[in-house]
């Protein structure tokens, strides 16, 4: 709409010759400046859709782990997530079965901590979520902090809330491929409301 207004000269009234009372005209303030400003505004508006397309709006998968639900921290953790600019577009509180936990963390099945990890994930309810936003995967990983809270930066979820590397309060996907798999394990498409 604004480019159309510019094209018709209605959005830049001081760029044209203005009529004085009585019928004679006065010169524009600066034809060169007006033309340049108009062109810059037009270029910005024309490029805006491209800027929007360039923005990497992603979804990532999030778990608020049993140590978060046990200590009544889900609101405090989600406040940090939302303050980081991420939107919770799907959410449910569930009790993971051992099978579900083993499937979810199957990539770690050969690790010495696998048994302890599965036990901790089924020790209480969890909140599974889908988060959406610009560069959501990295944004969420940044706000979570390092896996081991001892190495997490100040202000991150794990630095503020985690108990230990095993009870580190939150999980987040590490890549677009894993985000897609993890989201599909817990949510049907129609449960995600962006
Ligand atoms: P998460 O981001 O959910 O991904 C895998 C989880 O394994 C990780 O968080 C930790 O909770 C857990 N984990 C990683 N390393 C260890 C470890 N050395 N001991 C116990 N648990 C671990």
mmCIF file of C-alpha atoms and ligand atoms in Angstrom:
data_model
loop_
_atom_site.group_PDB
_atom_site.id
_atom_site.type_symbol
_atom_site.label_atom_id
_atom_site.label_comp_id
_atom_site.label_asym_id
_atom_site.label_seq_id
_atom_site.Cartn_x
_atom_site.Cartn_y
_atom_site.Cartn_z
ATOM 1 C CA UNK A 1 0.000 0.000 0.000
ATOM 2 C CA UNK A 2 2.749 2.474 0.917
ATOM 3 C CA UNK A 3 4.693 1.904 -2.356
ATOM 4 C CA UNK A 4 1.422 2.542 -4.180
ATOM 5 C CA UNK A 5 1.005 5.770 -2.239
ATOM 6 C CA UNK A 6 4.586 6.723 -3.083
ATOM 7 C CA UNK A 7 3.966 5.920 -6.737
ATOM 8 C CA UNK A 8 1.014 8.272 -6.689
ATOM 9 C CA UNK A 9 2.985 10.926 -4.829
ATOM 10 C CA UNK A 10 0.601 11.030 -1.875
ATOM 11 C CA UNK A 11 3.078 9.835 0.759
ATOM 12 C CA UNK A 12 5.693 12.506 0.003
ATOM 13 C CA UNK A 13 3.758 15.780 -0.039
ATOM 14 C CA UNK A 14 6.813 17.957 0.669
ATOM 15 C CA UNK A 15 8.677 16.524 -2.326
ATOM 16 C CA UNK A 16 6.465 18.215 -4.883
ATOM 17 C CA UNK A 17 5.837 21.911 -5.500
ATOM 18 C CA UNK A 18 3.457 23.276 -2.915
ATOM 19 C CA UNK A 19 0.754 25.787 -3.639
ATOM 20 C CA UNK A 20 0.796 28.999 -1.614
ATOM 21 C CA UNK A 21 -2.456 30.685 -0.644
ATOM 22 C CA UNK A 22 -3.374 32.765 -3.631
ATOM 23 C CA UNK A 23 -2.270 30.341 -6.298
ATOM 24 C CA UNK A 24 1.509 30.853 -6.813
ATOM 25 C CA UNK A 25 3.825 27.965 -6.037
ATOM 26 C CA UNK A 26 6.945 27.680 -3.834
ATOM 27 C CA UNK A 27 9.878 25.381 -4.598
ATOM 28 C CA UNK A 28 10.252 22.018 -2.845
ATOM 29 C CA UNK A 29 12.587 21.914 0.177
ATOM 30 C CA UNK A 30 15.131 19.684 -1.566
ATOM 31 C CA UNK A 31 14.219 17.675 -4.640
ATOM 32 C CA UNK A 32 17.416 15.608 -4.448
ATOM 33 C CA UNK A 33 16.934 14.647 -0.802
ATOM 34 C CA UNK A 34 13.263 13.893 -1.312
ATOM 35 C CA UNK A 35 13.990 11.663 -4.298
ATOM 36 C CA UNK A 36 16.740 9.800 -2.423
ATOM 37 C CA UNK A 37 14.600 9.341 0.679
ATOM 38 C CA UNK A 38 11.684 8.097 -1.392
ATOM 39 C CA UNK A 39 13.902 5.622 -3.216
ATOM 40 C CA UNK A 40 15.397 4.364 0.049
ATOM 41 C CA UNK A 41 11.962 3.867 1.596
ATOM 42 C CA UNK A 42 10.709 2.093 -1.524
ATOM 43 C CA UNK A 43 13.770 -0.180 -1.611
ATOM 44 C CA UNK A 44 13.341 -1.061 2.076
ATOM 45 C CA UNK A 45 9.663 -1.870 1.613
ATOM 46 C CA UNK A 46 10.278 -3.930 -1.507
ATOM 47 C CA UNK A 47 13.003 -5.928 0.268
ATOM 48 C CA UNK A 48 10.960 -6.518 3.414
ATOM 49 C CA UNK A 49 9.353 -9.796 2.234
ATOM 50 C CA UNK A 50 12.831 -11.104 1.321
ATOM 51 C CA UNK A 51 14.069 -10.162 4.776
ATOM 52 C CA UNK A 52 11.178 -12.118 6.255
ATOM 53 C CA UNK A 53 11.967 -15.152 4.111
ATOM 54 C CA UNK A 54 15.627 -14.995 5.152
ATOM 55 C CA UNK A 55 14.662 -15.264 8.821
ATOM 56 C CA UNK A 56 15.160 -18.843 9.964
ATOM 57 C CA UNK A 57 11.909 -19.499 11.808
ATOM 58 C CA UNK A 58 12.450 -22.961 13.289
ATOM 59 C CA UNK A 59 10.844 -25.352 15.686
ATOM 60 C CA UNK A 60 12.683 -27.263 18.344
ATOM 61 C CA UNK A 61 11.726 -29.875 20.906
ATOM 62 C CA UNK A 62 11.954 -29.195 24.627
ATOM 63 C CA UNK A 63 11.572 -31.324 27.739
ATOM 64 C CA UNK A 64 11.210 -29.957 31.241
ATOM 65 C CA UNK A 65 12.660 -32.934 33.082
ATOM 66 C CA UNK A 66 11.428 -34.626 36.276
ATOM 67 C CA UNK A 67 13.750 -32.520 38.450
ATOM 68 C CA UNK A 68 11.923 -29.416 37.111
ATOM 69 C CA UNK A 69 8.399 -30.748 37.752
ATOM 70 C CA UNK A 70 9.412 -32.125 41.182
ATOM 71 C CA UNK A 71 10.647 -28.694 42.297
ATOM 72 C CA UNK A 72 7.711 -26.789 40.758
ATOM 73 C CA UNK A 73 10.020 -24.944 38.364
ATOM 74 C CA UNK A 74 8.142 -25.299 35.073
ATOM 75 C CA UNK A 75 6.856 -21.725 35.152
ATOM 76 C CA UNK A 76 10.254 -20.258 36.014
ATOM 77 C CA UNK A 77 11.955 -22.262 33.258
ATOM 78 C CA UNK A 78 9.320 -21.344 30.677
ATOM 79 C CA UNK A 79 9.611 -17.676 31.652
ATOM 80 C CA UNK A 80 13.264 -17.819 30.583
ATOM 81 C CA UNK A 81 12.304 -19.594 27.359
ATOM 82 C CA UNK A 82 9.693 -16.963 26.532
ATOM 83 C CA UNK A 83 11.980 -14.097 27.522
ATOM 84 C CA UNK A 84 14.451 -15.462 24.955
ATOM 85 C CA UNK A 85 11.827 -14.797 22.278
ATOM 86 C CA UNK A 86 10.646 -18.369 21.824
ATOM 87 C CA UNK A 87 6.950 -19.234 21.593
ATOM 88 C CA UNK A 88 5.553 -22.445 23.120
ATOM 89 C CA UNK A 89 3.387 -23.781 20.287
ATOM 90 C CA UNK A 90 2.683 -27.221 21.794
ATOM 91 C CA UNK A 91 2.843 -28.500 25.345
ATOM 92 C CA UNK A 92 1.776 -31.480 27.449
ATOM 93 C CA UNK A 93 2.645 -32.985 30.800
ATOM 94 C CA UNK A 94 3.269 -36.719 30.559
ATOM 95 C CA UNK A 95 4.782 -39.584 32.463
ATOM 96 C CA UNK A 96 7.348 -41.235 30.173
ATOM 97 C CA UNK A 97 7.387 -45.001 30.031
ATOM 98 C CA UNK A 98 10.733 -46.787 30.173
ATOM 99 C CA UNK A 99 10.260 -47.765 26.520
ATOM 100 C CA UNK A 100 9.625 -44.161 25.488
ATOM 101 C CA UNK A 101 12.674 -42.912 27.416
ATOM 102 C CA UNK A 102 14.920 -45.611 25.938
ATOM 103 C CA UNK A 103 13.678 -44.817 22.424
ATOM 104 C CA UNK A 104 14.046 -41.090 22.934
ATOM 105 C CA UNK A 105 17.649 -41.381 24.170
ATOM 106 C CA UNK A 106 18.626 -44.390 21.995
ATOM 107 C CA UNK A 107 21.547 -42.405 20.558
ATOM 108 C CA UNK A 108 23.130 -42.631 24.037
ATOM 109 C CA UNK A 109 22.392 -46.329 24.564
ATOM 110 C CA UNK A 110 26.069 -47.328 24.572
ATOM 111 C CA UNK A 111 27.071 -44.602 27.044
ATOM 112 C CA UNK A 112 27.846 -45.591 30.649
ATOM 113 C CA UNK A 113 25.226 -43.153 31.967
ATOM 114 C CA UNK A 114 22.376 -44.515 29.802
ATOM 115 C CA UNK A 115 20.677 -46.522 32.581
ATOM 116 C CA UNK A 116 20.899 -43.607 35.008
ATOM 117 C CA UNK A 117 19.556 -41.230 32.321
ATOM 118 C CA UNK A 118 16.523 -43.406 31.572
ATOM 119 C CA UNK A 119 15.819 -43.903 35.279
ATOM 120 C CA UNK A 120 15.918 -40.158 35.882
ATOM 121 C CA UNK A 121 13.552 -39.441 32.962
ATOM 122 C CA UNK A 122 10.883 -41.823 34.283
ATOM 123 C CA UNK A 123 11.226 -40.779 37.926
ATOM 124 C CA UNK A 124 8.391 -38.234 37.624
ATOM 125 C CA UNK A 125 6.294 -36.320 35.130
ATOM 126 C CA UNK A 126 7.911 -34.285 32.377
ATOM 127 C CA UNK A 127 6.579 -31.440 30.259
ATOM 128 C CA UNK A 128 7.193 -31.946 26.540
ATOM 129 C CA UNK A 129 6.996 -28.875 24.352
ATOM 130 C CA UNK A 130 7.546 -27.526 20.858
ATOM 131 C CA UNK A 131 9.205 -24.118 20.731
ATOM 132 C CA UNK A 132 9.088 -21.850 17.717
ATOM 133 C CA UNK A 133 11.121 -18.788 16.839
ATOM 134 C CA UNK A 134 13.993 -17.353 14.888
ATOM 135 C CA UNK A 135 16.884 -19.856 14.992
ATOM 136 C CA UNK A 136 14.918 -21.699 17.679
ATOM 137 C CA UNK A 137 17.368 -24.601 17.990
ATOM 138 C CA UNK A 138 20.383 -22.424 18.764
ATOM 139 C CA UNK A 139 18.372 -19.847 20.714
ATOM 140 C CA UNK A 140 17.022 -22.566 23.019
ATOM 141 C CA UNK A 141 20.416 -24.250 23.422
ATOM 142 C CA UNK A 142 21.890 -20.871 24.361
ATOM 143 C CA UNK A 143 19.209 -20.231 26.981
ATOM 144 C CA UNK A 144 19.550 -23.807 28.353
ATOM 145 C CA UNK A 145 23.326 -23.488 28.853
ATOM 146 C CA UNK A 146 25.925 -26.264 28.846
ATOM 147 C CA UNK A 147 24.802 -29.862 29.514
ATOM 148 C CA UNK A 148 26.805 -29.919 32.734
ATOM 149 C CA UNK A 149 25.540 -27.050 34.902
ATOM 150 C CA UNK A 150 29.064 -26.627 36.291
ATOM 151 C CA UNK A 151 30.052 -25.368 32.828
ATOM 152 C CA UNK A 152 26.899 -23.339 32.116
ATOM 153 C CA UNK A 153 27.009 -19.572 31.704
ATOM 154 C CA UNK A 154 25.398 -17.275 34.259
ATOM 155 C CA UNK A 155 21.746 -16.580 33.548
ATOM 156 C CA UNK A 156 21.113 -19.849 31.698
ATOM 157 C CA UNK A 157 18.433 -22.313 32.800
ATOM 158 C CA UNK A 158 20.928 -24.991 33.760
ATOM 159 C CA UNK A 159 23.168 -22.594 35.676
ATOM 160 C CA UNK A 160 20.213 -21.312 37.688
ATOM 161 C CA UNK A 161 18.174 -24.467 38.157
ATOM 162 C CA UNK A 162 20.010 -27.714 37.338
ATOM 163 C CA UNK A 163 20.988 -30.118 40.097
ATOM 164 C CA UNK A 164 23.670 -32.085 38.221
ATOM 165 C CA UNK A 165 24.555 -33.275 34.712
ATOM 166 C CA UNK A 166 22.065 -36.130 35.158
ATOM 167 C CA UNK A 167 19.341 -33.860 36.540
ATOM 168 C CA UNK A 168 19.940 -30.907 34.284
ATOM 169 C CA UNK A 169 16.335 -29.638 34.200
ATOM 170 C CA UNK A 170 15.863 -29.357 30.426
ATOM 171 C CA UNK A 171 16.475 -31.099 27.136
ATOM 172 C CA UNK A 172 16.637 -29.440 23.720
ATOM 173 C CA UNK A 173 17.167 -30.740 20.201
ATOM 174 C CA UNK A 174 20.673 -30.333 18.783
ATOM 175 C CA UNK A 175 19.875 -30.072 15.038
ATOM 176 C CA UNK A 176 16.926 -29.657 12.639
ATOM 177 C CA UNK A 177 16.876 -33.386 11.840
ATOM 178 C CA UNK A 178 16.723 -34.436 15.487
ATOM 179 C CA UNK A 179 14.157 -31.716 16.226
ATOM 180 C CA UNK A 180 11.861 -33.169 13.548
ATOM 181 C CA UNK A 181 12.257 -36.713 14.908
ATOM 182 C CA UNK A 182 11.798 -35.698 18.549
ATOM 183 C CA UNK A 183 8.741 -33.527 17.830
ATOM 184 C CA UNK A 184 7.139 -36.362 15.843
ATOM 185 C CA UNK A 185 7.702 -38.780 18.742
ATOM 186 C CA UNK A 186 5.540 -36.657 21.053
ATOM 187 C CA UNK A 187 3.142 -34.553 18.996
ATOM 188 C CA UNK A 188 0.712 -35.048 16.128
ATOM 189 C CA UNK A 189 0.699 -32.197 13.622
ATOM 190 C CA UNK A 190 -2.673 -30.909 14.777
ATOM 191 C CA UNK A 191 -1.413 -30.574 18.372
ATOM 192 C CA UNK A 192 1.059 -27.882 17.305
ATOM 193 C CA UNK A 193 -0.631 -24.524 17.190
ATOM 194 C CA UNK A 194 1.651 -21.759 16.003
HETATM 195 P P1 LIG B 1 20.205 -33.957 27.473
HETATM 196 O O1 LIG B 1 20.427 -32.631 26.842
HETATM 197 O O2 LIG B 1 18.818 -34.369 27.775
HETATM 198 O O3 LIG B 1 20.875 -35.066 26.548
HETATM 199 C C1 LIG B 1 21.383 -36.279 27.045
HETATM 200 C C2 LIG B 1 21.430 -36.299 28.530
HETATM 201 O O4 LIG B 1 22.304 -37.224 29.093
HETATM 202 C C3 LIG B 1 21.942 -34.969 29.029
HETATM 203 O O5 LIG B 1 21.014 -33.962 28.828
HETATM 204 C C4 LIG B 1 22.283 -35.290 30.469
HETATM 205 O O6 LIG B 1 21.145 -35.177 31.310
HETATM 206 C C5 LIG B 1 22.668 -36.745 30.379
HETATM 207 N N1 LIG B 1 24.114 -36.873 30.567
HETATM 208 C C6 LIG B 1 25.087 -36.458 29.758
HETATM 209 N N2 LIG B 1 26.296 -36.772 30.273
HETATM 210 C C7 LIG B 1 26.065 -37.405 31.453
HETATM 211 C C8 LIG B 1 26.887 -37.952 32.442
HETATM 212 N N3 LIG B 1 28.220 -37.918 32.333
HETATM 213 N N4 LIG B 1 26.294 -38.513 33.506
HETATM 214 C C9 LIG B 1 24.957 -38.569 33.619
HETATM 215 N N5 LIG B 1 24.105 -38.052 32.693
HETATM 216 C C10 LIG B 1 24.658 -37.467 31.626
#
